[in-house]
Amino acid sequence: MPSELDRAYLRGGLGSAPPPAEAGEHPLVVLVVAYRNPVDLRACLESVALHLPGIRTLIWDNSGPDWPGIAELHAAFPDVEWYTDGTNRGFAAGVNRLAALAPEADLLLLNPDALLLGDLAVTRVALRSPGVAAAAPRIQDSALSASDGRDWDVAHRRRGTVRALTSYAGYAARLRGTPLSDLYGEAPGEVEGYLTGACLAIQRDAWEALGPFDEEFFLYGEESDWQWRARRAGWRLVLTDDAGVEHAGHGTVADDAKAGRRSTDLLRANIALNLEHDRGVRAADTYLAGTALLDRLQRSTRRAKATARRTAKPAIVITTNRLVYGGAERQHALLAAELDRRGYPVTIACMQRLGPIVAEIPHSVRVVRQPWWAPVLDPVSGPQILISATTNTETGFASLWRAGSKDRRWLVAAHSWFGPNGTTFSAPLARAMRRADGFVGLAPGHWDVGPQFQDLGKPVFTAPNGIVSATELDSVPPSRPARAAGRPPHLVMLSRIVEWKNPQLLVEALAGIDAPWELSIFGDGPDRERLEPLTPPAARDRVHWRGWVQGPDAGLADADLLCVPSRDEAFPLVILEAMARGVPVVASATGAVPEMLAHGEAGRLVEDVTVDGWRAAMTDLLAHPEAWPALGDRGFERMRANYSIEAMADGYEAAFAGVLR
């Protein structure tokens, strides 16, 4: 996971310096973030070559590998610099990476469906004016008629909830110049709100002072958020008299209805995120609730509701707070994609924010942000099932949603293990969850130990987590690297570094063992700074705190044995990651871990989660490393038989059938 420094950088938290008295002069570079649609991109690059000859042009391509027509553009524009990592990282991330490749230049952000009509001389001069962070030319939007738009509508007044709702309802142009609209009645010079990013010039000194785009936006809203930060720090935004850009306005997904719907949902969510940054979460949630109400009131939506298609399978709603990188959130995304593949209409409803995992979810799965107190989603005819976790926000959303129709059912799926002693949930939360139609556990007995739920009176189902498809497991058998002769066994811990994960316990246990071993601890977290110095001096040459790594491959690629010493786990996905690679596992016997490891047949269990207990287990394991490959093979077979993505979806389908009966 990113460090606190990374997160502050991406949010602009490291840069809020006021503008200098005079702007420095920098060369200009053109930055384009492409996503498919090579026809529009070709026209864009031709306009750049015509009107800005000799200007360095960089493209970050989010199209994915081998998208038709992109390779031909590489050949047609040999002087353009092309960059990609083969995935869709979103617009903000693409701009940030390109900007880092031209550290001494001013930036001209250009949409791939925009055409330059001139050399933008006035806009480029404006960037050299004192205190100017960004400038934009007037834009001819070919998607709007003369009565709908003006060529200065690239400039927007400061947006609040009312103005955002006016725009969403389609009345911004009709009410331009009034307090209800974010559009100016006449062309402004200096802009109080933001300039849209179809063609946006950014001054390098401002970029360095304020930091890059916030990558949480993924697509839409990142440029207005950056300009809000600029205005707050005292920088200026200007609209110039250049009439030098034509914008097609249909975007890069005009021919893909599902991708277009995802774009619309991202735009709505990111307007809310802008409002949250500027005016607080209440303003954001009010906007989201208001847009949902507008969708119900407007005529086209009423007609859609009247003709809502009844499918053979129930519509599925999966709730989460955010789609950030975490075990539960990853399972939401994988489950949604598999249920979608099986023909279920699936919506993921985020209570608080979206997040980076949205990039990994197929466009056929709807992803929306909606406040917990306004559980209004697209109208669906026929049965619907909502899957929630056990948080307050998700339970509130589910309770209100469930009460909205007799065709709705609610499943509570826990992602944490319940302690056998003490109160697992607050009394109000427990009472609310008892209204659910059923409960889903990660392993047999999951819900049996929750003291607040001793009298459920509802069916309990089991659906284990899964991380890899059965097809992939069948086609790619595990392959362990051969251990070099004389090299000590390489032990690995891959975890967020917090005290209850017990890295210090593992280190202390190993420090008392004379047998050869080497330990790598991958991960970062709030307790690392305190726990790492506790490594005993005698073990410091054998214990390596590696820090955060991108994904499990880096941590497990050279592992001989995965160690999971936590004192409290529900269903640690890192165990599945190791099993899928044939890496043997030793783990504390907590939560679902005994079931995952077949009660010791598919991995080593440590019942006594103390230094002495782990030292005894590791002493025995290190005395017989020749047995580890067979243990890894049994783990792989256990994984393939019980913990594929398909097995997870099978469990949920059984729960669907149970609550619909």
XYZ file of C-alpha atoms in Angstrom:
661
model
C 0.000 0.000 0.000
C 1.228 3.579 -0.598
C 3.054 5.267 2.269
C 1.675 8.277 4.105
C 4.174 10.362 2.124
C 2.818 8.981 -1.155
C -0.765 9.660 -0.120
C 0.040 13.224 0.920
C 1.813 13.780 -2.380
C -1.073 12.467 -4.435
C -3.514 14.656 -2.522
C -1.329 17.708 -3.038
C -0.629 17.855 0.668
C 3.080 18.513 0.183
C 2.584 21.568 -1.960
C 0.494 24.632 -1.195
C 3.041 27.383 -1.624
C 1.760 30.796 -2.756
C 2.565 31.884 -6.306
C 5.903 33.565 -6.989
C 6.064 37.226 -7.913
C 7.144 36.294 -11.439
C 6.603 33.080 -13.335
C 9.577 31.260 -14.747
C 9.781 30.505 -18.454
C 9.577 26.856 -19.376
C 9.236 24.985 -22.642
C 5.799 23.582 -23.425
C 4.963 19.892 -23.708
C 1.682 18.395 -24.892
C 0.279 15.608 -22.719
C -2.477 13.312 -23.994
C -4.016 10.449 -22.016
C -5.490 8.083 -24.595
C -8.162 5.450 -24.143
C -8.969 3.491 -27.291
C -10.721 5.429 -30.108
C -7.718 5.730 -32.477
C -9.758 7.730 -35.030
C -10.196 10.738 -32.724
C -6.657 10.386 -31.426
C -5.232 10.510 -34.943
C -7.117 13.732 -35.708
C -5.913 15.217 -32.412
C -2.265 14.413 -33.130
C -2.545 15.756 -36.664
C -3.805 19.069 -35.269
C -0.909 19.200 -32.809
C 1.613 18.516 -35.574
C 0.037 21.261 -37.713
C -0.287 24.038 -35.132
C 2.463 23.218 -32.620
C 5.253 21.812 -34.838
C 8.337 20.753 -32.953
C 6.563 20.719 -29.573
C 7.351 17.606 -27.581
C 4.234 15.405 -27.342
C 3.814 12.590 -24.809
C 0.980 10.062 -24.689
C -0.012 7.763 -21.860
C -2.075 4.978 -23.404
C -4.747 3.412 -21.155
C -6.210 1.360 -24.011
C -4.728 -1.922 -22.887
C -2.456 -4.224 -24.857
C -2.880 -4.450 -28.620
C -5.982 -2.290 -28.939
C -6.849 -2.173 -32.672
C -5.496 0.882 -34.455
C -3.086 2.087 -31.780
C -0.012 0.389 -33.244
C -0.690 2.102 -36.573
C -0.645 5.471 -34.802
C 2.787 4.689 -33.355
C 4.063 4.260 -36.881
C 2.219 7.307 -38.220
C 3.616 9.651 -35.529
C 7.198 8.516 -34.912
C 8.154 11.702 -33.060
C 5.416 11.242 -30.445
C 6.534 9.564 -27.214
C 4.232 6.687 -26.200
C 4.033 5.264 -22.688
C 1.885 2.578 -21.073
C 2.047 -0.194 -18.507
C -0.653 -2.237 -20.238
C -3.419 -1.337 -17.783
C -5.989 1.436 -17.461
C -4.677 3.611 -14.638
C -7.117 6.429 -15.267
C -6.654 9.989 -16.463
C -5.105 11.479 -13.313
C -2.437 8.801 -13.028
C -1.631 9.091 -16.730
C -1.120 12.852 -16.502
C 1.014 12.507 -13.381
C 3.321 10.002 -15.008
C 3.708 12.054 -18.162
C 4.339 15.253 -16.184
C 7.129 13.495 -14.302
C 8.792 12.693 -17.648
C 9.018 16.397 -18.532
C 10.127 17.948 -15.211
C 11.194 21.334 -16.610
C 8.217 22.024 -18.867
C 4.848 23.739 -18.731
C 2.043 21.296 -19.451
C -0.635 21.451 -22.108
C -3.267 18.836 -21.309
C -5.232 17.912 -24.384
C -8.148 15.507 -24.641
C -7.756 12.891 -27.383
C -11.085 14.048 -28.886
C -9.976 17.706 -29.058
C -8.602 19.485 -32.125
C -6.261 22.465 -32.045
C -7.339 25.246 -34.409
C -4.374 27.532 -33.730
C -1.041 27.828 -31.951
C -2.536 28.966 -28.585
C -0.142 31.918 -28.511
C -2.296 33.990 -26.129
C -2.745 31.079 -23.744
C 0.979 30.386 -23.686
C 1.741 34.029 -22.937
C -0.842 33.986 -20.118
C 1.107 31.232 -18.369
C 3.997 33.649 -17.931
C 1.833 36.172 -16.073
C 2.500 36.490 -12.341
C 0.536 34.053 -10.197
C -1.187 32.188 -13.038
C -1.481 28.475 -12.300
C -3.546 27.502 -15.334
C -4.987 29.023 -18.485
C -7.366 27.748 -21.127
C -8.511 28.948 -24.545
C -12.142 29.218 -25.561
C -13.511 25.960 -26.857
C -15.981 25.284 -29.627
C -17.955 22.285 -28.409
C -19.350 20.538 -31.454
C -21.756 18.553 -29.276
C -23.670 21.708 -28.259
C -25.854 24.007 -30.302
C -25.320 27.747 -30.215
C -28.323 28.156 -27.906
C -26.986 25.601 -25.429
C -23.406 26.736 -25.017
C -20.942 29.572 -25.408
C -17.294 29.227 -26.314
C -16.381 30.490 -22.832
C -18.232 27.658 -21.070
C -14.861 26.082 -20.436
C -14.833 28.517 -17.496
C -16.948 27.712 -14.436
C -17.895 29.608 -11.346
C -17.213 28.047 -7.962
C -19.435 25.019 -7.640
C -21.708 24.338 -4.682
C -24.411 21.761 -4.129
C -27.206 23.821 -5.697
C -25.173 24.723 -8.778
C -24.053 21.108 -9.174
C -27.654 19.894 -9.016
C -28.733 22.565 -11.498
C -26.083 21.330 -13.902
C -27.071 17.691 -13.381
C -30.706 18.524 -14.108
C -29.662 20.148 -17.393
C -30.572 23.753 -16.556
C -27.097 25.305 -16.158
C -27.100 26.857 -19.643
C -30.667 28.116 -19.333
C -29.879 29.750 -15.974
C -26.377 30.956 -16.844
C -25.278 34.037 -14.963
C -27.788 33.484 -12.142
C -26.759 32.304 -8.663
C -28.161 28.869 -9.535
C -25.748 28.143 -12.393
C -22.002 27.555 -12.498
C -21.823 29.016 -16.028
C -20.852 32.619 -16.609
C -23.289 34.999 -18.295
C -20.400 36.712 -20.081
C -16.873 35.614 -20.830
C -14.738 36.127 -17.712
C -11.069 36.980 -17.594
C -10.089 35.525 -14.255
C -12.025 32.434 -13.217
C -13.265 31.877 -9.682
C -14.061 28.177 -10.023
C -12.250 26.025 -12.544
C -11.423 25.529 -16.222
C -12.417 22.262 -17.841
C -9.576 20.072 -18.968
C -10.250 19.478 -22.662
C -7.387 21.890 -23.358
C -5.732 23.155 -20.200
C -2.306 24.760 -19.892
C -0.624 24.393 -16.480
C 2.346 26.412 -15.328
C 5.238 24.225 -14.132
C 5.972 26.324 -11.044
C 2.361 25.874 -9.906
C 2.513 22.138 -10.596
C 5.625 21.825 -8.458
C 4.150 23.951 -5.665
C 0.779 22.229 -5.517
C 1.690 18.668 -6.361
C 0.141 16.438 -9.048
C -3.448 15.407 -9.660
C -5.201 13.415 -6.961
C -5.337 9.892 -8.374
C -8.379 9.024 -6.287
C -10.451 10.708 -8.996
C -9.338 8.171 -11.639
C -11.411 9.915 -14.324
C -13.156 13.325 -14.232
C -12.826 16.017 -11.595
C -9.093 15.809 -11.026
C -8.376 19.048 -12.891
C -11.064 21.006 -11.010
C -9.782 19.617 -7.695
C -6.224 20.718 -8.586
C -7.465 24.175 -9.522
C -9.412 24.395 -6.261
C -6.133 23.737 -4.450
C -4.479 26.411 -6.606
C -7.137 29.022 -5.853
C -6.974 28.198 -2.148
C -3.199 28.788 -2.227
C -3.591 32.165 -3.975
C -2.890 31.235 -7.565
C -4.933 32.586 -10.488
C -6.900 30.865 -13.260
C -7.491 32.696 -16.534
C -9.595 32.251 -19.648
C -7.849 33.637 -22.734
C -9.173 35.014 -26.005
C -7.663 32.158 -28.004
C -10.468 30.527 -29.976
C -8.193 27.684 -30.804
C -9.846 24.386 -29.886
C -12.720 22.305 -31.135
C -13.922 19.621 -28.760
C -16.021 16.746 -30.053
C -17.635 16.327 -26.634
C -18.536 12.675 -27.106
C -15.471 11.394 -25.263
C -13.540 8.211 -25.924
C -16.339 5.739 -25.142
C -19.057 7.000 -27.472
C -19.493 3.596 -29.119
C -19.473 1.560 -25.890
C -22.693 1.837 -23.884
C -21.320 0.083 -20.806
C -18.139 2.127 -20.747
C -20.244 5.248 -21.274
C -22.378 4.371 -18.264
C -19.239 3.850 -16.166
C -18.004 7.282 -17.273
C -21.314 8.856 -16.239
C -21.168 7.175 -12.841
C -17.565 8.278 -12.319
C -18.437 11.848 -13.251
C -21.272 11.928 -10.710
C -19.113 10.400 -7.979
C -16.205 12.734 -8.653
C -18.354 15.858 -8.636
C -19.383 14.667 -5.189
C -15.722 14.192 -4.256
C -14.937 17.751 -5.376
C -17.799 19.017 -3.228
C -16.521 16.963 -0.316
C -13.034 18.462 -0.569
C -14.389 21.994 -0.904
C -17.481 22.021 1.315
C -17.503 18.792 3.310
C -19.060 15.356 3.130
C -22.572 16.627 3.903
C -22.573 18.696 0.703
C -21.336 15.687 -1.270
C -23.980 13.370 0.149
C -26.717 15.935 -0.448
C -25.660 16.164 -4.088
C -25.677 12.386 -4.479
C -29.106 12.049 -2.889
C -30.398 14.933 -4.997
C -29.187 13.427 -8.250
C -30.813 10.107 -7.364
C -34.091 11.941 -6.727
C -33.777 13.820 -10.022
C -33.316 10.532 -11.829
C -36.623 9.360 -10.370
C -38.498 12.539 -11.229
C -37.323 13.153 -14.736
C -39.520 11.757 -17.443
C -36.955 9.565 -19.176
C -36.202 7.718 -15.956
C -39.898 7.147 -15.227
C -40.233 5.608 -18.681
C -37.185 3.424 -18.033
C -38.725 2.266 -14.770
C -41.971 1.355 -16.479
C -40.109 -0.802 -18.974
C -37.451 -2.160 -16.608
C -36.318 -5.523 -17.894
C -37.092 -8.522 -15.740
C -34.177 -10.924 -15.862
C -34.141 -14.635 -15.130
C -31.790 -13.993 -12.225
C -32.172 -11.587 -9.308
C -30.401 -8.240 -9.404
C -27.478 -8.147 -6.963
C -26.316 -5.127 -4.944
C -22.969 -5.355 -3.127
C -22.230 -2.615 -0.605
C -18.879 -1.350 0.615
C -17.544 1.846 2.123
C -14.689 2.295 -0.346
C -13.063 0.309 -3.130
C -9.551 0.643 -1.743
C -6.946 -2.107 -1.661
C -7.960 -4.412 1.169
C -9.001 -8.018 1.539
C -12.745 -7.431 1.821
C -12.775 -4.842 -0.956
C -10.875 -7.153 -3.280
C -13.470 -9.857 -2.642
C -16.294 -7.436 -3.491
C -14.689 -6.782 -6.866
C -13.979 -10.440 -7.652
C -17.449 -11.587 -6.565
C -19.133 -8.839 -8.585
C -17.196 -9.770 -11.722
C -17.958 -13.492 -11.373
C -21.674 -12.959 -10.692
C -21.790 -10.616 -13.680
C -20.164 -13.330 -15.806
C -22.901 -15.717 -14.656
C -25.621 -13.391 -15.879
C -26.640 -11.480 -12.764
C -27.209 -7.715 -13.028
C -24.697 -6.421 -10.441
C -24.290 -3.022 -8.793
C -21.576 -2.082 -6.292
C -22.780 0.737 -4.026
C -20.037 2.665 -2.191
C -21.156 4.512 0.930
C -18.188 6.888 1.265
C -15.897 7.022 -1.780
C -14.987 4.990 -4.817
C -11.330 4.003 -5.005
C -8.589 2.500 -7.174
C -10.140 -0.974 -7.439
C -12.841 0.520 -9.680
C -10.307 0.229 -12.508
C -10.342 -3.568 -12.148
C -14.122 -4.008 -12.257
C -15.687 -4.760 -15.664
C -17.847 -2.012 -17.138
C -20.830 -4.342 -17.156
C -20.865 -4.060 -13.342
C -22.417 -0.810 -12.174
C -20.318 1.118 -9.609
C -21.999 4.045 -7.858
C -21.450 6.201 -4.817
C -24.534 6.694 -2.666
C -24.864 7.903 0.971
C -26.068 5.309 3.449
C -29.196 7.306 4.274
C -30.313 7.507 0.621
C -30.321 3.907 -0.701
C -31.782 4.851 -4.090
C -30.487 2.758 -6.973
C -31.606 2.078 -10.530
C -35.129 0.661 -10.760
C -35.232 -3.080 -11.281
C -38.205 -5.293 -11.903
C -38.244 -8.568 -9.988
C -36.284 -9.978 -7.058
C -33.217 -8.189 -5.745
C -30.610 -9.271 -3.206
C -28.240 -6.976 -1.315
C -24.999 -8.246 0.219
C -23.632 -6.047 3.000
C -20.785 -6.277 5.468
C -21.221 -5.515 9.163
C -20.316 -1.800 9.242
C -22.736 0.814 10.564
C -23.034 2.570 7.200
C -23.663 -0.576 5.175
C -26.159 -1.887 7.717
C -28.038 1.420 7.668
C -28.124 1.448 3.872
C -29.269 -2.177 3.730
C -31.988 -1.699 6.364
C -33.538 1.217 4.498
C -33.130 -0.463 1.119
C -34.688 -3.721 2.349
C -37.785 -1.867 3.568
C -38.386 -0.371 0.122
C -39.902 -3.428 -1.572
C -41.269 -6.880 -0.803
C -39.097 -8.258 -3.633
C -35.880 -7.384 -1.800
C -33.701 -9.681 0.326
C -30.693 -8.848 2.482
C -27.661 -11.014 3.221
C -25.079 -9.983 5.838
C -21.609 -11.257 4.930
C -18.986 -10.878 7.643
C -15.353 -10.320 6.739
C -14.068 -10.307 10.325
C -14.101 -13.164 12.817
C -16.123 -12.772 15.984
C -14.553 -13.197 19.390
C -16.180 -15.808 21.637
C -16.153 -13.395 24.576
C -17.445 -9.865 24.871
C -19.694 -7.839 22.608
C -18.946 -8.188 18.923
C -21.349 -5.430 17.802
C -23.147 -2.584 19.494
C -26.698 -3.383 20.528
C -28.291 -1.049 17.893
C -26.126 -2.537 15.130
C -26.985 -6.080 16.217
C -30.710 -5.278 16.256
C -30.488 -3.793 12.757
C -28.653 -6.800 11.337
C -31.257 -9.175 12.728
C -33.632 -7.721 10.128
C -31.554 -9.403 7.419
C -32.894 -12.457 5.603
C -29.729 -14.500 6.027
C -26.087 -14.469 7.015
C -22.977 -15.567 5.115
C -19.877 -16.845 6.874
C -16.376 -17.496 5.598
C -16.226 -20.985 7.082
C -18.460 -23.336 9.065
C -19.070 -21.951 12.535
C -18.268 -18.356 11.593
C -21.533 -16.940 12.939
C -21.729 -19.393 15.832
C -19.256 -17.485 18.000
C -20.812 -14.022 17.726
C -22.313 -13.383 21.174
C -24.700 -10.751 19.839
C -26.099 -13.305 17.382
C -26.830 -16.361 19.466
C -30.504 -16.189 18.465
C -30.316 -15.343 14.783
C -33.509 -17.050 13.716
C -32.266 -16.776 10.118
C -30.405 -19.171 7.826
C -26.617 -19.102 7.854
C -24.708 -19.934 4.658
C -21.014 -20.433 3.934
C -19.158 -18.784 1.066
C -15.353 -18.891 1.325
C -13.236 -16.208 -0.272
C -11.495 -16.893 -3.562
C -8.745 -15.037 -5.388
C -7.999 -17.048 -8.545
C -10.288 -18.682 -11.083
C -10.396 -22.466 -11.223
C -9.482 -22.313 -14.916
C -6.305 -20.406 -14.141
C -5.376 -22.815 -11.352
C -5.849 -25.763 -13.715
C -3.859 -24.227 -16.541
C -0.944 -22.818 -14.534
C 0.312 -25.343 -11.959
C 2.508 -23.933 -9.193
C 6.215 -23.672 -9.868
C 8.604 -23.110 -6.990
C 12.106 -21.812 -7.711
C 14.843 -24.301 -6.897
C 16.656 -23.333 -3.729
C 20.364 -22.763 -4.242
C 22.621 -25.226 -2.447
C 23.710 -23.932 0.905
C 21.171 -21.101 1.006
C 19.217 -21.002 4.272
C 15.439 -21.486 4.073
C 13.786 -18.212 3.100
C 10.862 -17.426 5.395
C 8.444 -14.688 4.365
C 5.852 -12.626 6.184
C 3.642 -10.502 3.911
C 1.361 -8.225 5.907
C 0.337 -4.786 6.979
C 2.682 -3.911 9.821
C 0.480 -3.534 12.880
C 1.167 -5.052 16.272
C -1.650 -7.610 16.259
C -0.197 -9.138 13.080
C 2.684 -10.209 15.367
C 5.824 -9.581 13.304
C 7.692 -8.947 16.571
C 6.498 -12.309 17.946
C 7.774 -14.148 14.869
C 11.150 -12.403 15.007
C 11.583 -13.162 18.702
C 10.596 -16.795 18.185
C 13.073 -17.259 15.328
C 15.857 -15.455 17.182
C 15.981 -18.354 19.652
C 16.473 -21.023 16.960
C 20.001 -22.082 15.993
C 19.054 -23.736 12.695
C 19.745 -21.798 9.452
C 16.948 -19.432 8.350
C 16.424 -16.029 6.768
C 13.274 -13.906 7.222
C 11.911 -11.202 4.910
C 9.045 -9.083 6.254
C 7.183 -7.387 3.399
C 4.736 -4.603 4.164
C 4.352 -1.250 5.813
C 2.049 0.199 8.407
C 1.678 2.460 11.433
C 3.619 0.216 13.838
C 6.638 -0.530 11.676
C 8.718 2.369 13.017
C 8.228 1.073 16.556
C 8.471 -2.678 15.924
C 11.445 -2.874 13.558
C 14.007 -1.659 16.165
C 12.844 -4.444 18.515
C 14.662 -6.990 16.345
C 17.206 -8.697 18.651
C 20.806 -7.719 17.776
C 21.789 -11.334 17.197
C 19.107 -11.707 14.485
C 19.472 -8.403 12.649
C 21.617 -9.877 9.890
C 18.937 -12.504 9.204
C 15.756 -10.396 9.507
C 15.058 -8.039 6.587
C 12.219 -5.476 6.801
C 11.574 -5.015 3.107
C 8.787 -2.440 3.201
C 5.739 -2.184 0.971
C 5.654 -4.113 -2.312
C 3.176 -4.020 -5.195
C 1.139 -7.211 -4.875
C 1.977 -10.666 -3.531
C 4.167 -11.756 -6.455
C 7.112 -9.690 -5.273
C 6.907 -11.059 -1.745
C 6.259 -14.712 -2.555
C 8.400 -15.189 -5.650
C 11.407 -16.422 -3.658
C 9.633 -17.745 -0.557
C 10.238 -21.216 0.843
C 7.645 -20.832 3.623
C 4.967 -18.233 4.369
C 4.553 -17.313 8.041
C 1.248 -15.845 9.305
C 1.728 -15.291 13.052
C -1.277 -12.977 13.649
C -3.187 -13.327 16.883
C -6.477 -12.347 15.214
C -7.411 -13.129 11.607
C -10.684 -13.924 9.869
C -9.672 -15.294 6.468
C -6.184 -14.077 5.529
C -6.017 -13.888 1.758
C -2.237 -14.042 1.829
C -2.624 -17.727 2.720
C -4.571 -18.290 -0.491
C -1.958 -16.323 -2.432
C 0.739 -18.666 -1.115
C -1.321 -21.822 -1.679
C -2.024 -20.778 -5.278
C 1.753 -20.676 -5.853
C 2.459 -23.935 -4.032
C 4.272 -22.100 -1.211
C 3.796 -23.972 2.105
C 2.171 -22.073 4.979
C 2.556 -21.965 8.745
C -0.100 -19.873 10.493
C -1.723 -19.111 13.825
C -4.909 -21.146 14.322
C -7.311 -18.192 14.370
C -10.594 -17.513 12.609
C -11.042 -19.556 9.445
C -7.360 -20.513 9.217
C -7.808 -24.074 10.582
C -10.481 -24.708 7.951
C -8.337 -23.142 5.204
C -5.406 -25.417 6.059
C -7.615 -28.519 6.441
C -6.865 -28.590 10.167
C -3.171 -29.129 9.579
C -3.222 -31.317 6.455
C -2.634 -28.481 3.970
C -0.363 -26.334 6.158
C 1.107 -26.135 9.640
C -1.126 -24.723 12.375
C 0.215 -23.047 15.529
C -2.378 -23.388 18.273
C -0.319 -21.650 20.972
C 0.048 -18.111 19.578
C 2.952 -17.128 21.818
C 6.694 -16.819 21.357
C 7.156 -20.285 22.834
C 4.418 -21.795 20.673
C 5.800 -20.324 17.456
C 9.386 -21.197 18.408
C 8.415 -24.829 18.904
C 6.579 -24.977 15.576
C 9.390 -23.296 13.652
C 12.044 -25.470 15.287
C 10.197 -28.557 14.083
C 9.637 -27.158 10.579
C 13.255 -26.039 10.161
C 14.415 -29.497 11.177
C 12.590 -30.995 8.161
C 12.677 -28.572 5.200
C 12.619 -31.526 2.818
C 8.918 -31.984 3.752
C 7.942 -28.458 2.749
C 7.344 -29.054 -1.006
C 4.791 -31.792 -0.267
C 3.083 -29.464 2.222
C 2.929 -26.788 -0.488
C 1.454 -29.279 -2.959
C -1.291 -30.222 -0.516
C -2.014 -26.544 0.030
C -2.337 -25.983 -3.709
C -4.774 -28.877 -4.082
C -6.797 -27.558 -1.148
C -6.891 -24.142 -2.771
C -7.935 -25.507 -6.160
C -10.710 -27.634 -4.686
C -12.207 -25.139 -2.239
C -11.043 -21.550 -2.673
C -11.388 -20.543 -6.308
C -13.442 -17.535 -7.351
C -16.006 -19.979 -8.727
C -16.287 -21.735 -5.349
C -16.929 -18.387 -3.692
C -19.676 -17.539 -6.190
C -21.185 -21.022 -5.799
C -21.551 -20.366 -2.075
C -23.291 -17.074 -2.697
C -25.618 -18.612 -5.266
C -26.684 -21.168 -2.662
C -27.389 -18.274 -0.284
C -29.434 -16.490 -2.976
C -31.562 -19.569 -3.501
C -32.000 -19.959 0.245
C -33.309 -16.467 0.934
C -35.537 -16.366 -2.149
C -37.392 -19.548 -1.203
